PDB file of C-alpha atoms in Angstrom:
ATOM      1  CA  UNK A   5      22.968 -15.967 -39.801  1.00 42.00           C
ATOM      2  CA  UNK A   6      24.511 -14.207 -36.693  1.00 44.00           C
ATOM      3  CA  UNK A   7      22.597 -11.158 -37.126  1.00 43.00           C
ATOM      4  CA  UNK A   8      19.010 -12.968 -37.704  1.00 43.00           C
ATOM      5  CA  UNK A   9      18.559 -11.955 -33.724  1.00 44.00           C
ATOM      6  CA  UNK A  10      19.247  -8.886 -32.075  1.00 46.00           C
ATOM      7  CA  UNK A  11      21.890  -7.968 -29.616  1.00 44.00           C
ATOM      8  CA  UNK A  12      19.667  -8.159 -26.355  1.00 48.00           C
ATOM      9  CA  UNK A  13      18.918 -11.498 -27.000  1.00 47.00           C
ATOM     10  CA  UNK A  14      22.381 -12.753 -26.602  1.00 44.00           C
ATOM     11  CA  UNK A  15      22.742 -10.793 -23.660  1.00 46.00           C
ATOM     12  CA  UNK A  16      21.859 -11.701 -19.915  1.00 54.00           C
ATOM     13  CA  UNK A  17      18.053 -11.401 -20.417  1.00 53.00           C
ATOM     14  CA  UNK A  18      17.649 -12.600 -17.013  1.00 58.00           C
ATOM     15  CA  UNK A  19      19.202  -9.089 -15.597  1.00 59.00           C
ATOM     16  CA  UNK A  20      17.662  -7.312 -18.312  1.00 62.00           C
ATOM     17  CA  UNK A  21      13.809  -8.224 -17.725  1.00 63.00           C
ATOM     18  CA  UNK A  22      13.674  -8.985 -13.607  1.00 65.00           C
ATOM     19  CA  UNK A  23      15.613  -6.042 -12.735  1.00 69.00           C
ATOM     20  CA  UNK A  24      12.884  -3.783 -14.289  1.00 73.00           C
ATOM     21  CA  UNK A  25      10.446  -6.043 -13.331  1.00 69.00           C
ATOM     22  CA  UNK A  26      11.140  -5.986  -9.641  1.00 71.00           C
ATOM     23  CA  UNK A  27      11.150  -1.511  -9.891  1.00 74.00           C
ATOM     24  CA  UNK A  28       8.186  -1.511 -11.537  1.00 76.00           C
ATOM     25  CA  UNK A  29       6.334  -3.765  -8.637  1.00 73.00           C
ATOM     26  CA  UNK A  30       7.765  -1.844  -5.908  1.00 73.00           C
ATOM     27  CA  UNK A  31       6.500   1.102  -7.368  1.00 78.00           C
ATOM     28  CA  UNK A  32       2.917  -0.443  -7.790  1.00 77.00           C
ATOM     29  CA  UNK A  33       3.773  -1.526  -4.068  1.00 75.00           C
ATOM     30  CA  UNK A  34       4.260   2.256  -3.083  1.00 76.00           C
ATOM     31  CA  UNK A  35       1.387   3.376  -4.472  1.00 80.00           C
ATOM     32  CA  UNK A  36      -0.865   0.535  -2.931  1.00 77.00           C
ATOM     33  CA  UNK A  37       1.001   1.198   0.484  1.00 76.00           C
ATOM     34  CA  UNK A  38       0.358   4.778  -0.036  1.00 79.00           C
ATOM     35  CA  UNK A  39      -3.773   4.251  -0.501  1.00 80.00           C
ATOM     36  CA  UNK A  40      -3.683   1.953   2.548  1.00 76.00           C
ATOM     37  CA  UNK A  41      -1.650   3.945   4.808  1.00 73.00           C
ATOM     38  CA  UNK A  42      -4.691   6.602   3.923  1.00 76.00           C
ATOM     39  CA  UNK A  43      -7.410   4.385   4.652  1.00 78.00           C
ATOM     40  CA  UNK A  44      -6.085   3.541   7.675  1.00 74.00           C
ATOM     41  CA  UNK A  45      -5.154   6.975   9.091  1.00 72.00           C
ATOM     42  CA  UNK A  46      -8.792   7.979   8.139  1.00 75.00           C
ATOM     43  CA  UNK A  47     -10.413   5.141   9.620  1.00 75.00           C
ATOM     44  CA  UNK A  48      -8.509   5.854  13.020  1.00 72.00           C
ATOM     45  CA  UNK A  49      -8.843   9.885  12.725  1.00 68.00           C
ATOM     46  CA  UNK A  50     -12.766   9.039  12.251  1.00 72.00           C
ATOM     47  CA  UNK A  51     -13.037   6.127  15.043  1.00 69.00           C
ATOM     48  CA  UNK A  52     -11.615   9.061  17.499  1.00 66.00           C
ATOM     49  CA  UNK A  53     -13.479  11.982  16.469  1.00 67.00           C
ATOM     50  CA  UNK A  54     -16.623   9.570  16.791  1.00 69.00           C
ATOM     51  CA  UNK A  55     -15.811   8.704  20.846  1.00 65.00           C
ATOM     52  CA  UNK A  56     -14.730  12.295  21.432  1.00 63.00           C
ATOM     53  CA  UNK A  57     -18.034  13.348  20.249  1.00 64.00           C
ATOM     54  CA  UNK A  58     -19.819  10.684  22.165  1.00 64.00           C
ATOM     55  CA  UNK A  59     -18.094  11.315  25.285  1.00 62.00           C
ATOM     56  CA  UNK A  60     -18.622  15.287  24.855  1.00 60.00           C
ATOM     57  CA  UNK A  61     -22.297  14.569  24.028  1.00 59.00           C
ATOM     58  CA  UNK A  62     -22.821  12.355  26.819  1.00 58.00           C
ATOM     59  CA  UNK A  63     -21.251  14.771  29.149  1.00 56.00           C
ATOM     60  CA  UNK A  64     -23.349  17.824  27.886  1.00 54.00           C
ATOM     61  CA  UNK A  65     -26.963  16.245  27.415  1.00 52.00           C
ATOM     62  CA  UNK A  66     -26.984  14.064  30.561  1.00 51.00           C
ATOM     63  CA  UNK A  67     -25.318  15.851  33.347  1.00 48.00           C
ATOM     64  CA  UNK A  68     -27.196  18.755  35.172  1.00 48.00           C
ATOM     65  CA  UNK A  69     -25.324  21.927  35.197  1.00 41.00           C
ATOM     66  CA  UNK A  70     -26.256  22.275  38.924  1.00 37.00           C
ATOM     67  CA  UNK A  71     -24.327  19.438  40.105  1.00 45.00           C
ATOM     68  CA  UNK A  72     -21.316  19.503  41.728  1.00 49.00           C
ATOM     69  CA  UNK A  73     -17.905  17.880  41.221  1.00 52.00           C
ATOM     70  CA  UNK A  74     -18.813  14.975  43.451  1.00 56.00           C
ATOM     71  CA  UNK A  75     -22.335  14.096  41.121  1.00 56.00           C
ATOM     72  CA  UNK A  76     -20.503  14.554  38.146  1.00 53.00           C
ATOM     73  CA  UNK A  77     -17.310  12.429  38.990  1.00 57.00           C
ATOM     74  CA  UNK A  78     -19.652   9.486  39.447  1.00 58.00           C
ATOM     75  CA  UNK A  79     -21.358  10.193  35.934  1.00 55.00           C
ATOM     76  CA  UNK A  80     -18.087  10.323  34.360  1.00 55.00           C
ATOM     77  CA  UNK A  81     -17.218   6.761  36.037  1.00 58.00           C
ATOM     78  CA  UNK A  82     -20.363   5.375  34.710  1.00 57.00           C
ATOM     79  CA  UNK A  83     -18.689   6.473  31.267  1.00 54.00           C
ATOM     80  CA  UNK A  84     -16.106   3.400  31.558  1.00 55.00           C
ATOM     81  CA  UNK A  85     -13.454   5.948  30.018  1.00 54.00           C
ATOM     82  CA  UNK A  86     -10.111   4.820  29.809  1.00 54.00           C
ATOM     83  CA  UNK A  87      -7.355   5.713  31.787  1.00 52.00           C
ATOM     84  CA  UNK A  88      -6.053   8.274  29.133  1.00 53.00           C
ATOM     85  CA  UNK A  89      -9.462   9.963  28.614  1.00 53.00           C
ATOM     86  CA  UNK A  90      -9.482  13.537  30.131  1.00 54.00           C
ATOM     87  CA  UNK A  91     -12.337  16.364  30.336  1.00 54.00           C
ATOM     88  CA  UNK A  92     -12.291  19.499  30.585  1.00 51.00           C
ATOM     89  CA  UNK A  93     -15.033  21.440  31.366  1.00 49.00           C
ATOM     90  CA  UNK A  94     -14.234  25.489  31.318  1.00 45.00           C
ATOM     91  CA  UNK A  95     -16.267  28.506  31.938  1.00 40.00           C
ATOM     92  CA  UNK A  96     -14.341  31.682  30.601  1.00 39.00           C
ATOM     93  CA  UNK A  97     -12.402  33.801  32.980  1.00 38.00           C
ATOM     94  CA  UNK A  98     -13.077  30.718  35.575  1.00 45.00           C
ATOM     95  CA  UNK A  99      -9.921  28.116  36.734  1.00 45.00           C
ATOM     96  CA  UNK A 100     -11.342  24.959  34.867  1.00 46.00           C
ATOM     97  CA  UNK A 101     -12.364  21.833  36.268  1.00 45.00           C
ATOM     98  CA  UNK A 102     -10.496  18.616  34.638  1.00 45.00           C
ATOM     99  CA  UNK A 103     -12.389  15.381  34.829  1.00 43.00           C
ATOM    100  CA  UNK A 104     -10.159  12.239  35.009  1.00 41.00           C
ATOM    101  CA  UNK A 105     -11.977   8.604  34.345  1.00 36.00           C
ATOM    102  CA  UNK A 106     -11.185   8.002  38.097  1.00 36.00           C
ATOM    103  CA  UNK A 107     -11.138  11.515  39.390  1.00 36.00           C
ATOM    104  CA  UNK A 108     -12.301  15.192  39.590  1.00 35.00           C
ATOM    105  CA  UNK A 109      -9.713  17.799  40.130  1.00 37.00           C
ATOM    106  CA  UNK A 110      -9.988  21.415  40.828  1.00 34.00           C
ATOM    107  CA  UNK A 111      -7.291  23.433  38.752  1.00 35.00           C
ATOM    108  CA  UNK A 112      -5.843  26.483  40.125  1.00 33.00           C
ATOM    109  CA  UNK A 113      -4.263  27.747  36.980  1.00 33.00           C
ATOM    110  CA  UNK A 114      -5.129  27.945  33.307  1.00 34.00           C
ATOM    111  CA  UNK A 115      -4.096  25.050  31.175  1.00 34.00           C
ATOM    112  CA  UNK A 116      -1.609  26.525  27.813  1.00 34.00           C
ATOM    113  CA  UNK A 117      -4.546  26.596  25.616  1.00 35.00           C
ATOM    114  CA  UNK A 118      -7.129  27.394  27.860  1.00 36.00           C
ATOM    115  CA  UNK A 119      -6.863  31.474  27.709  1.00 33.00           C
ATOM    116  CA  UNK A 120      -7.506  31.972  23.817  1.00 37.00           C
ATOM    117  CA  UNK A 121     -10.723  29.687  23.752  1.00 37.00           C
ATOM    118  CA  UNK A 122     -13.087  33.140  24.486  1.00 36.00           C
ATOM    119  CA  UNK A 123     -11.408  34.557  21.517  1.00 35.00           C
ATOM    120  CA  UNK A 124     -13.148  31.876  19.099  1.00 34.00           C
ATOM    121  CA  UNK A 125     -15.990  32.566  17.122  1.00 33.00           C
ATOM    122  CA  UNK A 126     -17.948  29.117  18.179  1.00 31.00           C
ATOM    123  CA  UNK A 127     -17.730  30.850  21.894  1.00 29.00           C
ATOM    124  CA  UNK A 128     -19.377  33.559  21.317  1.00 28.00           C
ATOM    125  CA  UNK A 129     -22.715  31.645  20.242  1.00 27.00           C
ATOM    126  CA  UNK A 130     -25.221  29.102  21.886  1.00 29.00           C
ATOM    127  CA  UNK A 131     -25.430  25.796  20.718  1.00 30.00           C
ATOM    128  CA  UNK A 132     -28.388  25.996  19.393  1.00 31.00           C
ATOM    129  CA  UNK A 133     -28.089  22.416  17.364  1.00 31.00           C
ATOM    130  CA  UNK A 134     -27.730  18.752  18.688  1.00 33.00           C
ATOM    131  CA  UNK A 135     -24.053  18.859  18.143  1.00 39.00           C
ATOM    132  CA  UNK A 136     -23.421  22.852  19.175  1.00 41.00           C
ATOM    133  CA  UNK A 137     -20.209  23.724  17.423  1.00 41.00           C
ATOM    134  CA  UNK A 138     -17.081  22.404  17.247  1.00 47.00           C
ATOM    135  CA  UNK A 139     -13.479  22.467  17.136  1.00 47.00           C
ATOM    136  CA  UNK A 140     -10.662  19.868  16.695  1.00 51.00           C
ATOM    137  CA  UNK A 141      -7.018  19.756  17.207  1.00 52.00           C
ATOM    138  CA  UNK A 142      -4.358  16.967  17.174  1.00 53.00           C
ATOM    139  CA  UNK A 143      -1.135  16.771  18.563  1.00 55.00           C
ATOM    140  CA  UNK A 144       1.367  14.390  18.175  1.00 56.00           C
ATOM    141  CA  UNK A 145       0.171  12.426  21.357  1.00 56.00           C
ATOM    142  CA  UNK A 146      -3.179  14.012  22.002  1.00 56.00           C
ATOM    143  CA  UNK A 147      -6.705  14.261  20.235  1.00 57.00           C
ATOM    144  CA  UNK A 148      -8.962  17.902  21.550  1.00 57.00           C
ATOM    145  CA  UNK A 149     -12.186  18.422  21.005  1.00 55.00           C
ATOM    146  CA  UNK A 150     -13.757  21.307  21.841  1.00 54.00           C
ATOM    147  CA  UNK A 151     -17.549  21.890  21.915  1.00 52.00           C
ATOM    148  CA  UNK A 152     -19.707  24.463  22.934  1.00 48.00           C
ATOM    149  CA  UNK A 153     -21.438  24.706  26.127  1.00 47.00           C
ATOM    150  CA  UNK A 154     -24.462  26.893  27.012  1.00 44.00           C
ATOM    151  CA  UNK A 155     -24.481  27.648  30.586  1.00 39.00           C
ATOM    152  CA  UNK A 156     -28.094  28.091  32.274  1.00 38.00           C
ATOM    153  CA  UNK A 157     -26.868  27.611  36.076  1.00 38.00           C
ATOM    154  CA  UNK A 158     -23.798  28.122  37.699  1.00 37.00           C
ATOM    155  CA  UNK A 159     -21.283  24.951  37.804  1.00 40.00           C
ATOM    156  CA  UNK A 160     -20.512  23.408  41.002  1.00 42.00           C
ATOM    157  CA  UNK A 161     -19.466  26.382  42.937  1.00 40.00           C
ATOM    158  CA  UNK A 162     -18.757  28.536  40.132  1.00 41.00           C
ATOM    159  CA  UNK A 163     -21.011  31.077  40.430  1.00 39.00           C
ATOM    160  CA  UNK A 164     -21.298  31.664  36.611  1.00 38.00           C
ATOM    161  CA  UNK A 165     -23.766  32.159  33.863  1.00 38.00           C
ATOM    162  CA  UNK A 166     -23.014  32.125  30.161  1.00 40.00           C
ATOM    163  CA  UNK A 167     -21.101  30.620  27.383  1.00 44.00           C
ATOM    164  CA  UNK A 168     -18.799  28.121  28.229  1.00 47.00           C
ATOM    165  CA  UNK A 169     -16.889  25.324  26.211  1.00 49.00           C
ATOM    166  CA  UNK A 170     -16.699  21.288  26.778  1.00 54.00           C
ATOM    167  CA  UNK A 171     -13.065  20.209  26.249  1.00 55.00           C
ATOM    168  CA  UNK A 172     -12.031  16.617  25.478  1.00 57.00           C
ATOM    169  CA  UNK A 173      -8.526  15.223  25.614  1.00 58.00           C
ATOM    170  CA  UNK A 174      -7.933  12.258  24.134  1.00 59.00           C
ATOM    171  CA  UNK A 175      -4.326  10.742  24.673  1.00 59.00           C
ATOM    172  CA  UNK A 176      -3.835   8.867  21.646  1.00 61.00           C
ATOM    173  CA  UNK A 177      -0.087   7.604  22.065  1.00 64.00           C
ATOM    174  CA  UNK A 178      -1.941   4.171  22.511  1.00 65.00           C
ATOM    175  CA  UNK A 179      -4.001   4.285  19.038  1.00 65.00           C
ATOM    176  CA  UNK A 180      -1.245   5.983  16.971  1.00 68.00           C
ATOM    177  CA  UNK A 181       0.767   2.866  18.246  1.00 73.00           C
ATOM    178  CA  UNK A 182      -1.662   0.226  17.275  1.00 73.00           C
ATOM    179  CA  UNK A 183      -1.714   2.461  13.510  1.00 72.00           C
ATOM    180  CA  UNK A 184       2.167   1.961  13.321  1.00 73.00           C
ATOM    181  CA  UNK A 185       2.125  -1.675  14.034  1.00 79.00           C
ATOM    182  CA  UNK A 186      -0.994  -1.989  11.255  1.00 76.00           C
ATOM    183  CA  UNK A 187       0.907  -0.025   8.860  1.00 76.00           C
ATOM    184  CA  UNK A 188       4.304  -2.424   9.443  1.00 79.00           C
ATOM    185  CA  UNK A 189       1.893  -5.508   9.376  1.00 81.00           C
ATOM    186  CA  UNK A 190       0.594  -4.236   5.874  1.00 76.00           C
ATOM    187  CA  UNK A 191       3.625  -3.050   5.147  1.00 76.00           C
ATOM    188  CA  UNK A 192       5.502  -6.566   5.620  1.00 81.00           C
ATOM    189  CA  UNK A 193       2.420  -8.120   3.704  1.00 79.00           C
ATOM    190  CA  UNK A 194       2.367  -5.986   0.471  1.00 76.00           C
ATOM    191  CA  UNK A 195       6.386  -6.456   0.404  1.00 77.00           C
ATOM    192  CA  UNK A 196       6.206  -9.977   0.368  1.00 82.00           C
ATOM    193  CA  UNK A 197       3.560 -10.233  -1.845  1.00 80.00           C
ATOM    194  CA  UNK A 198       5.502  -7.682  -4.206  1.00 76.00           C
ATOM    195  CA  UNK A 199       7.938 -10.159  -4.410  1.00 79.00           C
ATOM    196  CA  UNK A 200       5.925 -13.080  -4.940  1.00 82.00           C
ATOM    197  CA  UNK A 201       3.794 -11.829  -7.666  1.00 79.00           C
ATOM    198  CA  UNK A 202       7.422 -10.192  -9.092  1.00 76.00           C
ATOM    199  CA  UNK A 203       8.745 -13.533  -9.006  1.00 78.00           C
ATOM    200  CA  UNK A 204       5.672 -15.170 -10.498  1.00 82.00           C
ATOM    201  CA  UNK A 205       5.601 -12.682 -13.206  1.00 78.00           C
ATOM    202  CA  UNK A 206       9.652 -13.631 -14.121  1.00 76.00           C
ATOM    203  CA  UNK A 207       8.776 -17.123 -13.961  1.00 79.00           C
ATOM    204  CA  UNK A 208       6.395 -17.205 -16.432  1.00 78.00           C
ATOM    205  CA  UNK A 209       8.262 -14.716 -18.375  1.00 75.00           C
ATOM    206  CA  UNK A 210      11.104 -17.229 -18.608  1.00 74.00           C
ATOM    207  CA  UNK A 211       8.923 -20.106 -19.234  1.00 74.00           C
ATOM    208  CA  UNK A 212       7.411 -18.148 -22.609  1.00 71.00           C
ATOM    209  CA  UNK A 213      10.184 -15.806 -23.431  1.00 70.00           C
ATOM    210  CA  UNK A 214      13.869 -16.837 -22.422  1.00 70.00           C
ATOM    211  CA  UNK A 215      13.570 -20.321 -22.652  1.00 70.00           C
ATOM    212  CA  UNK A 216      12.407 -19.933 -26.687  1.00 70.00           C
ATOM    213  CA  UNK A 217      15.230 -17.612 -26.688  1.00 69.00           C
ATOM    214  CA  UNK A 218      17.805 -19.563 -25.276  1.00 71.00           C
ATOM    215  CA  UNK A 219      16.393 -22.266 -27.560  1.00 68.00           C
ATOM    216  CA  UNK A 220      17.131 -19.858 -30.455  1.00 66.00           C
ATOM    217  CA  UNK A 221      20.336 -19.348 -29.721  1.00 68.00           C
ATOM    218  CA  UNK A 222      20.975 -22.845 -29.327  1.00 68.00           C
ATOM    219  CA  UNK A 223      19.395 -23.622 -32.682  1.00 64.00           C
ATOM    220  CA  UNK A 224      21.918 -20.866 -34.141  1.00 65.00           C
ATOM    221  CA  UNK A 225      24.733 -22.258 -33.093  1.00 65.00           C
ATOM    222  CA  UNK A 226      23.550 -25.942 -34.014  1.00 63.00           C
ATOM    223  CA  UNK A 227      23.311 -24.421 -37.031  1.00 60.00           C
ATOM    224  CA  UNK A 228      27.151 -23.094 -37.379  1.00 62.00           C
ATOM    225  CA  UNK A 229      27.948 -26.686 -36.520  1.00 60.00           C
ATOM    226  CA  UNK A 230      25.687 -28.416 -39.172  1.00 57.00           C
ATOM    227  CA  UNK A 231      23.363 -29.383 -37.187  1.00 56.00           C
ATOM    228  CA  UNK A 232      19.774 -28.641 -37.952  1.00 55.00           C
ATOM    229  CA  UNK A 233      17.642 -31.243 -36.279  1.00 59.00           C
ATOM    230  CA  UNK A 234      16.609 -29.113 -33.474  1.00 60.00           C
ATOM    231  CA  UNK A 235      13.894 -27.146 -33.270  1.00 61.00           C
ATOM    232  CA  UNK A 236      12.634 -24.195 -31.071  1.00 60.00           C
ATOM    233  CA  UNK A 237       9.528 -25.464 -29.178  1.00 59.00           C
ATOM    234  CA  UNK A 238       6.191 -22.439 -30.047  1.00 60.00           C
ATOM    235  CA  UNK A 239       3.911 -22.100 -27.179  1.00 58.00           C
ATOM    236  CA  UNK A 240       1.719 -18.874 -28.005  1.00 57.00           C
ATOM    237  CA  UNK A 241       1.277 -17.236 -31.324  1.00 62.00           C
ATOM    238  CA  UNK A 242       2.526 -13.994 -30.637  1.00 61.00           C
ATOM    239  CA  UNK A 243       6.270 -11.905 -31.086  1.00 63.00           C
ATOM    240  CA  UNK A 244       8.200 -14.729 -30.304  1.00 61.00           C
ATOM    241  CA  UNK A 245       6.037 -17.101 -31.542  1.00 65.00           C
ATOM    242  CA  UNK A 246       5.904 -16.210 -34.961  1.00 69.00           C
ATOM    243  CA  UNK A 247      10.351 -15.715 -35.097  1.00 68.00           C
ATOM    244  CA  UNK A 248      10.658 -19.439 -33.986  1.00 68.00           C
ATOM    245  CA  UNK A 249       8.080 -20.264 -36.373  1.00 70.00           C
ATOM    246  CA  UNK A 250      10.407 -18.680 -38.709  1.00 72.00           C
ATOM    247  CA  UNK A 251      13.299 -20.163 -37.847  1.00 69.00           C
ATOM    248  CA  UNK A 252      11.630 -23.239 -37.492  1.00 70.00           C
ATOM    249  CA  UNK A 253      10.200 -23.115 -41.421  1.00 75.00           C
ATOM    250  CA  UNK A 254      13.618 -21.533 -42.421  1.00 74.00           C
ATOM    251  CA  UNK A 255      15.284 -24.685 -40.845  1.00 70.00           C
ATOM    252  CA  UNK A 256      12.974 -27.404 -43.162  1.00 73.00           C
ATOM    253  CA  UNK A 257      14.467 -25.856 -45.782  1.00 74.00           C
ATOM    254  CA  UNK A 258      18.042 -25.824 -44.986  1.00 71.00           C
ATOM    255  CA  UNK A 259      17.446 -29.272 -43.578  1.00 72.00           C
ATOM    256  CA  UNK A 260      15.316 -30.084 -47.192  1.00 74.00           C
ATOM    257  CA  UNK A 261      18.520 -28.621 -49.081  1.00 74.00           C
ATOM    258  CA  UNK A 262      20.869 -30.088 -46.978  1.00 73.00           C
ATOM    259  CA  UNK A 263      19.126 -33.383 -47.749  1.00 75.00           C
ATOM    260  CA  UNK A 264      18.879 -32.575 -52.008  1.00 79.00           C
ATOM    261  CA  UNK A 265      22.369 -31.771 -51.657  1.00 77.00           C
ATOM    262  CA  UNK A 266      23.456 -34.820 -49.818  1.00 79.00           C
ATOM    263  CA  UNK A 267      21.281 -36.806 -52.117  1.00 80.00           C
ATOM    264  CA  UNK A 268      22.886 -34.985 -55.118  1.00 79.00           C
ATOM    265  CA  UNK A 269      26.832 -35.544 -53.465  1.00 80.00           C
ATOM    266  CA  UNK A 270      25.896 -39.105 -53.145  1.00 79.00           C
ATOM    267  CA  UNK A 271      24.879 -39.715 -56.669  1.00 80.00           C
ATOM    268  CA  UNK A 272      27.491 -37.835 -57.791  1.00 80.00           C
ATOM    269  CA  UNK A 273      29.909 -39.935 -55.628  1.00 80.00           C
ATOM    270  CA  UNK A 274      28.354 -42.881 -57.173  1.00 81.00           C
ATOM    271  CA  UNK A 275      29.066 -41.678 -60.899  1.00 78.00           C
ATOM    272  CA  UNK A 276      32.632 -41.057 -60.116  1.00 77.00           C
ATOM    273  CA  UNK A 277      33.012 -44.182 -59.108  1.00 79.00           C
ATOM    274  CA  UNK A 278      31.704 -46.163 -61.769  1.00 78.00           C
ATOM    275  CA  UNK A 279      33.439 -43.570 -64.009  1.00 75.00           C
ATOM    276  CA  UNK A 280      36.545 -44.805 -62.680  1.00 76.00           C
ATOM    277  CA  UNK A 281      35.533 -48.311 -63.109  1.00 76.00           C
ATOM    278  CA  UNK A 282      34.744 -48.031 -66.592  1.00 71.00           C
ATOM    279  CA  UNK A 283      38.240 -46.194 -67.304  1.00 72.00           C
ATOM    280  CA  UNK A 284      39.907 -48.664 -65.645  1.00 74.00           C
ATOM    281  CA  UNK A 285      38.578 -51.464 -67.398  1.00 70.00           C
ATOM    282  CA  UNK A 286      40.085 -49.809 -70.755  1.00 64.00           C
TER     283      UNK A 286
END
C-alpha cells in the first residue's frame, strides 16, 4: 500500500506548487508591465508631438512675417507656454532668434544643431500643405520639432527672403518625470496584485489539491495502523477526485472484510469455546 501514491505527494507540495506558481505570475507580471510601460511611453511621446505641433502651427499661421521681435514676443505670451517651452525661429545663414515664454532674445551665434538644418531635404521645399514638413528629434531631456517655414518678407530686421525652418524645443525633464513616477505607481500596483492573485491561486490550490492529499496520506497511514474509518473528503470530479474515490471504495472493502473477518474470528472464538466446554464435560 505504500506505493498506491507517488513520490511527490509525500513530499513538501507546498514548495513544490507555490514556488512555480509565484515564477510563472511574475512572468505574466513582466509581460503586462512590459505592454503598459508601452502604452504609456506612446501616450506621452503622442501628447508632446501634439503641443509641439500646435505651438509650431500657431506660431507659423498667426504671426506676420513682418513683425518684429517686440510684436511677436507678445504673441508668444498670449501662447501661455510654460516656462520650459523654447522657439526657435531660423532663417539659413542668419544668427537665429530664440523665443522664450517670457522673452525674445537675439542670438549671436549658431546653436549645435542649427548649421546642418539647410542640408535637409524638407528645407529645400515650401510648405505647400497645412502641416509643411516635418522633423522630430528627442533627447534625453529635450523634445525638437522642426517644421518648415516659407519666408515671403524679411523677419524683424533680417533682411531675408526664402526658406526658413520653425524650431520647437520642448524640455521634457518635467514629463519624462511624471512617466517614471506612473510607471513605479503601475509598477507597485501590478506587483502587488501579482502576489495577491499568486496567493489566491495557492489558496485554492491547497483547498482542492493538498488538503485531499494530505488527507490521503493520512488515510494511508490510518491504514498501517488498522484504522480504516476515515475517509478522504471529494470535492470536484476530476484527477484527484476520482484517486480518493478510489481509495475511498477500496477502503469499504477492507473495512467490509475487516468486518467478515472479525465476524468470522468471533464465531470461530465462540466454537472454541464451547468446544472446550463440551470436552471438558467428558
Amino acid at each position: 500500500m505504500g506505493n498506491v501514491f507517488p513520490i511527490s505527494l509525500r513530499l513538501s507540495l507546498k514548495l513544490k506548487i507555490l514556488i512555480p506558481l509565484i515564477s510563472i505570475s511574475f512572468l505574466v507580471f513582466g509581460f503586462v508591465f512590459w505592454i503598459f510601460h508601452g502604452y504609456l511611453v506612446a501616450t506621452y511621446e503622442n501628447e508632446i508631438k501634439k503641443r509641439a505641433e500646435t505651438i509650431a502651427l500657431t506660431i507659423i499661421y498667426t504671426s506676420d512675417a513682418s513683425q518684429d521681435p517686440n510684436q511677436i514676443q507678445r504673441l508668444v505670451t498670449t501662447l501661455n507656454l510654460d516656462p520650459d517651452v523654447k522657439l526657435i525661429v531660423t532663417v539659413a545663414g542668419n544668427p537665429p532668434i530664440v523665443f522664450a515664454s517670457s522673452r525674445v532674445q537675439w542670438v549671436d551665434k549658431n546653436i549645435s544643431f542649427l548649421p546642418d538644418l539647410p542640408e535637409r531635404p524638407f528645407l529645400r521645399a515650401s510648405a505647400t500643405s497645412t502641416k509643411g514638413y516635418h522633423f522630430e528629434e528627442r533627447t534625453n531631456n529635450s523634445f525638437i520639432y522642426i517644421t518648415s517655414l516659407k519666408m515671403t518678407r524679411p523677419l524683424g530686421n533680417i533682411g531675408v527672403i526664402g526658406n526658413g525652418a520653425l524650431l520647437l524645443e520642448l524640455d521634457v525633464s518635467s514629463i519624462i518625470q511624471e512617466l517614471s513616477q506612473a510607471i513605479f505607481v503601475m509598477a507597485v500596483g501590478l506587483a502587488l496584485s501579482t502576489i495577491l492573485i499568486a496567493v489566491f491561486i495557492y489558496l485554492i490550490i491547497r483547498r482542492f489539491v493538498l488538503i485531499p492529499a494530505k488527507a490521503m496520506k493520512n488515510v494511508m497511514v490510518n491504514r498501517t495502523k488498522g484504522v480504516m474509518k476515515e475517509r478522504v473528503p471529494v470535492y470536484f470530479n476530476d484527477e484527484i477526485g476520482s484517486i480518493a474515490l478510489s481509495l475511498n471504495e477500496m477502503l469499504d472493502q477492507l473495512e467490509d472484510e475487516s468486518n467478515k473477518r472479525s465476524l468470522v474470528e468471533a464465531r470461530l472464538r465462540e466454537s472454541e469455546s464451547r468446544l472446550r466446554e463440551l470436552n471438558s464435560q467428558k
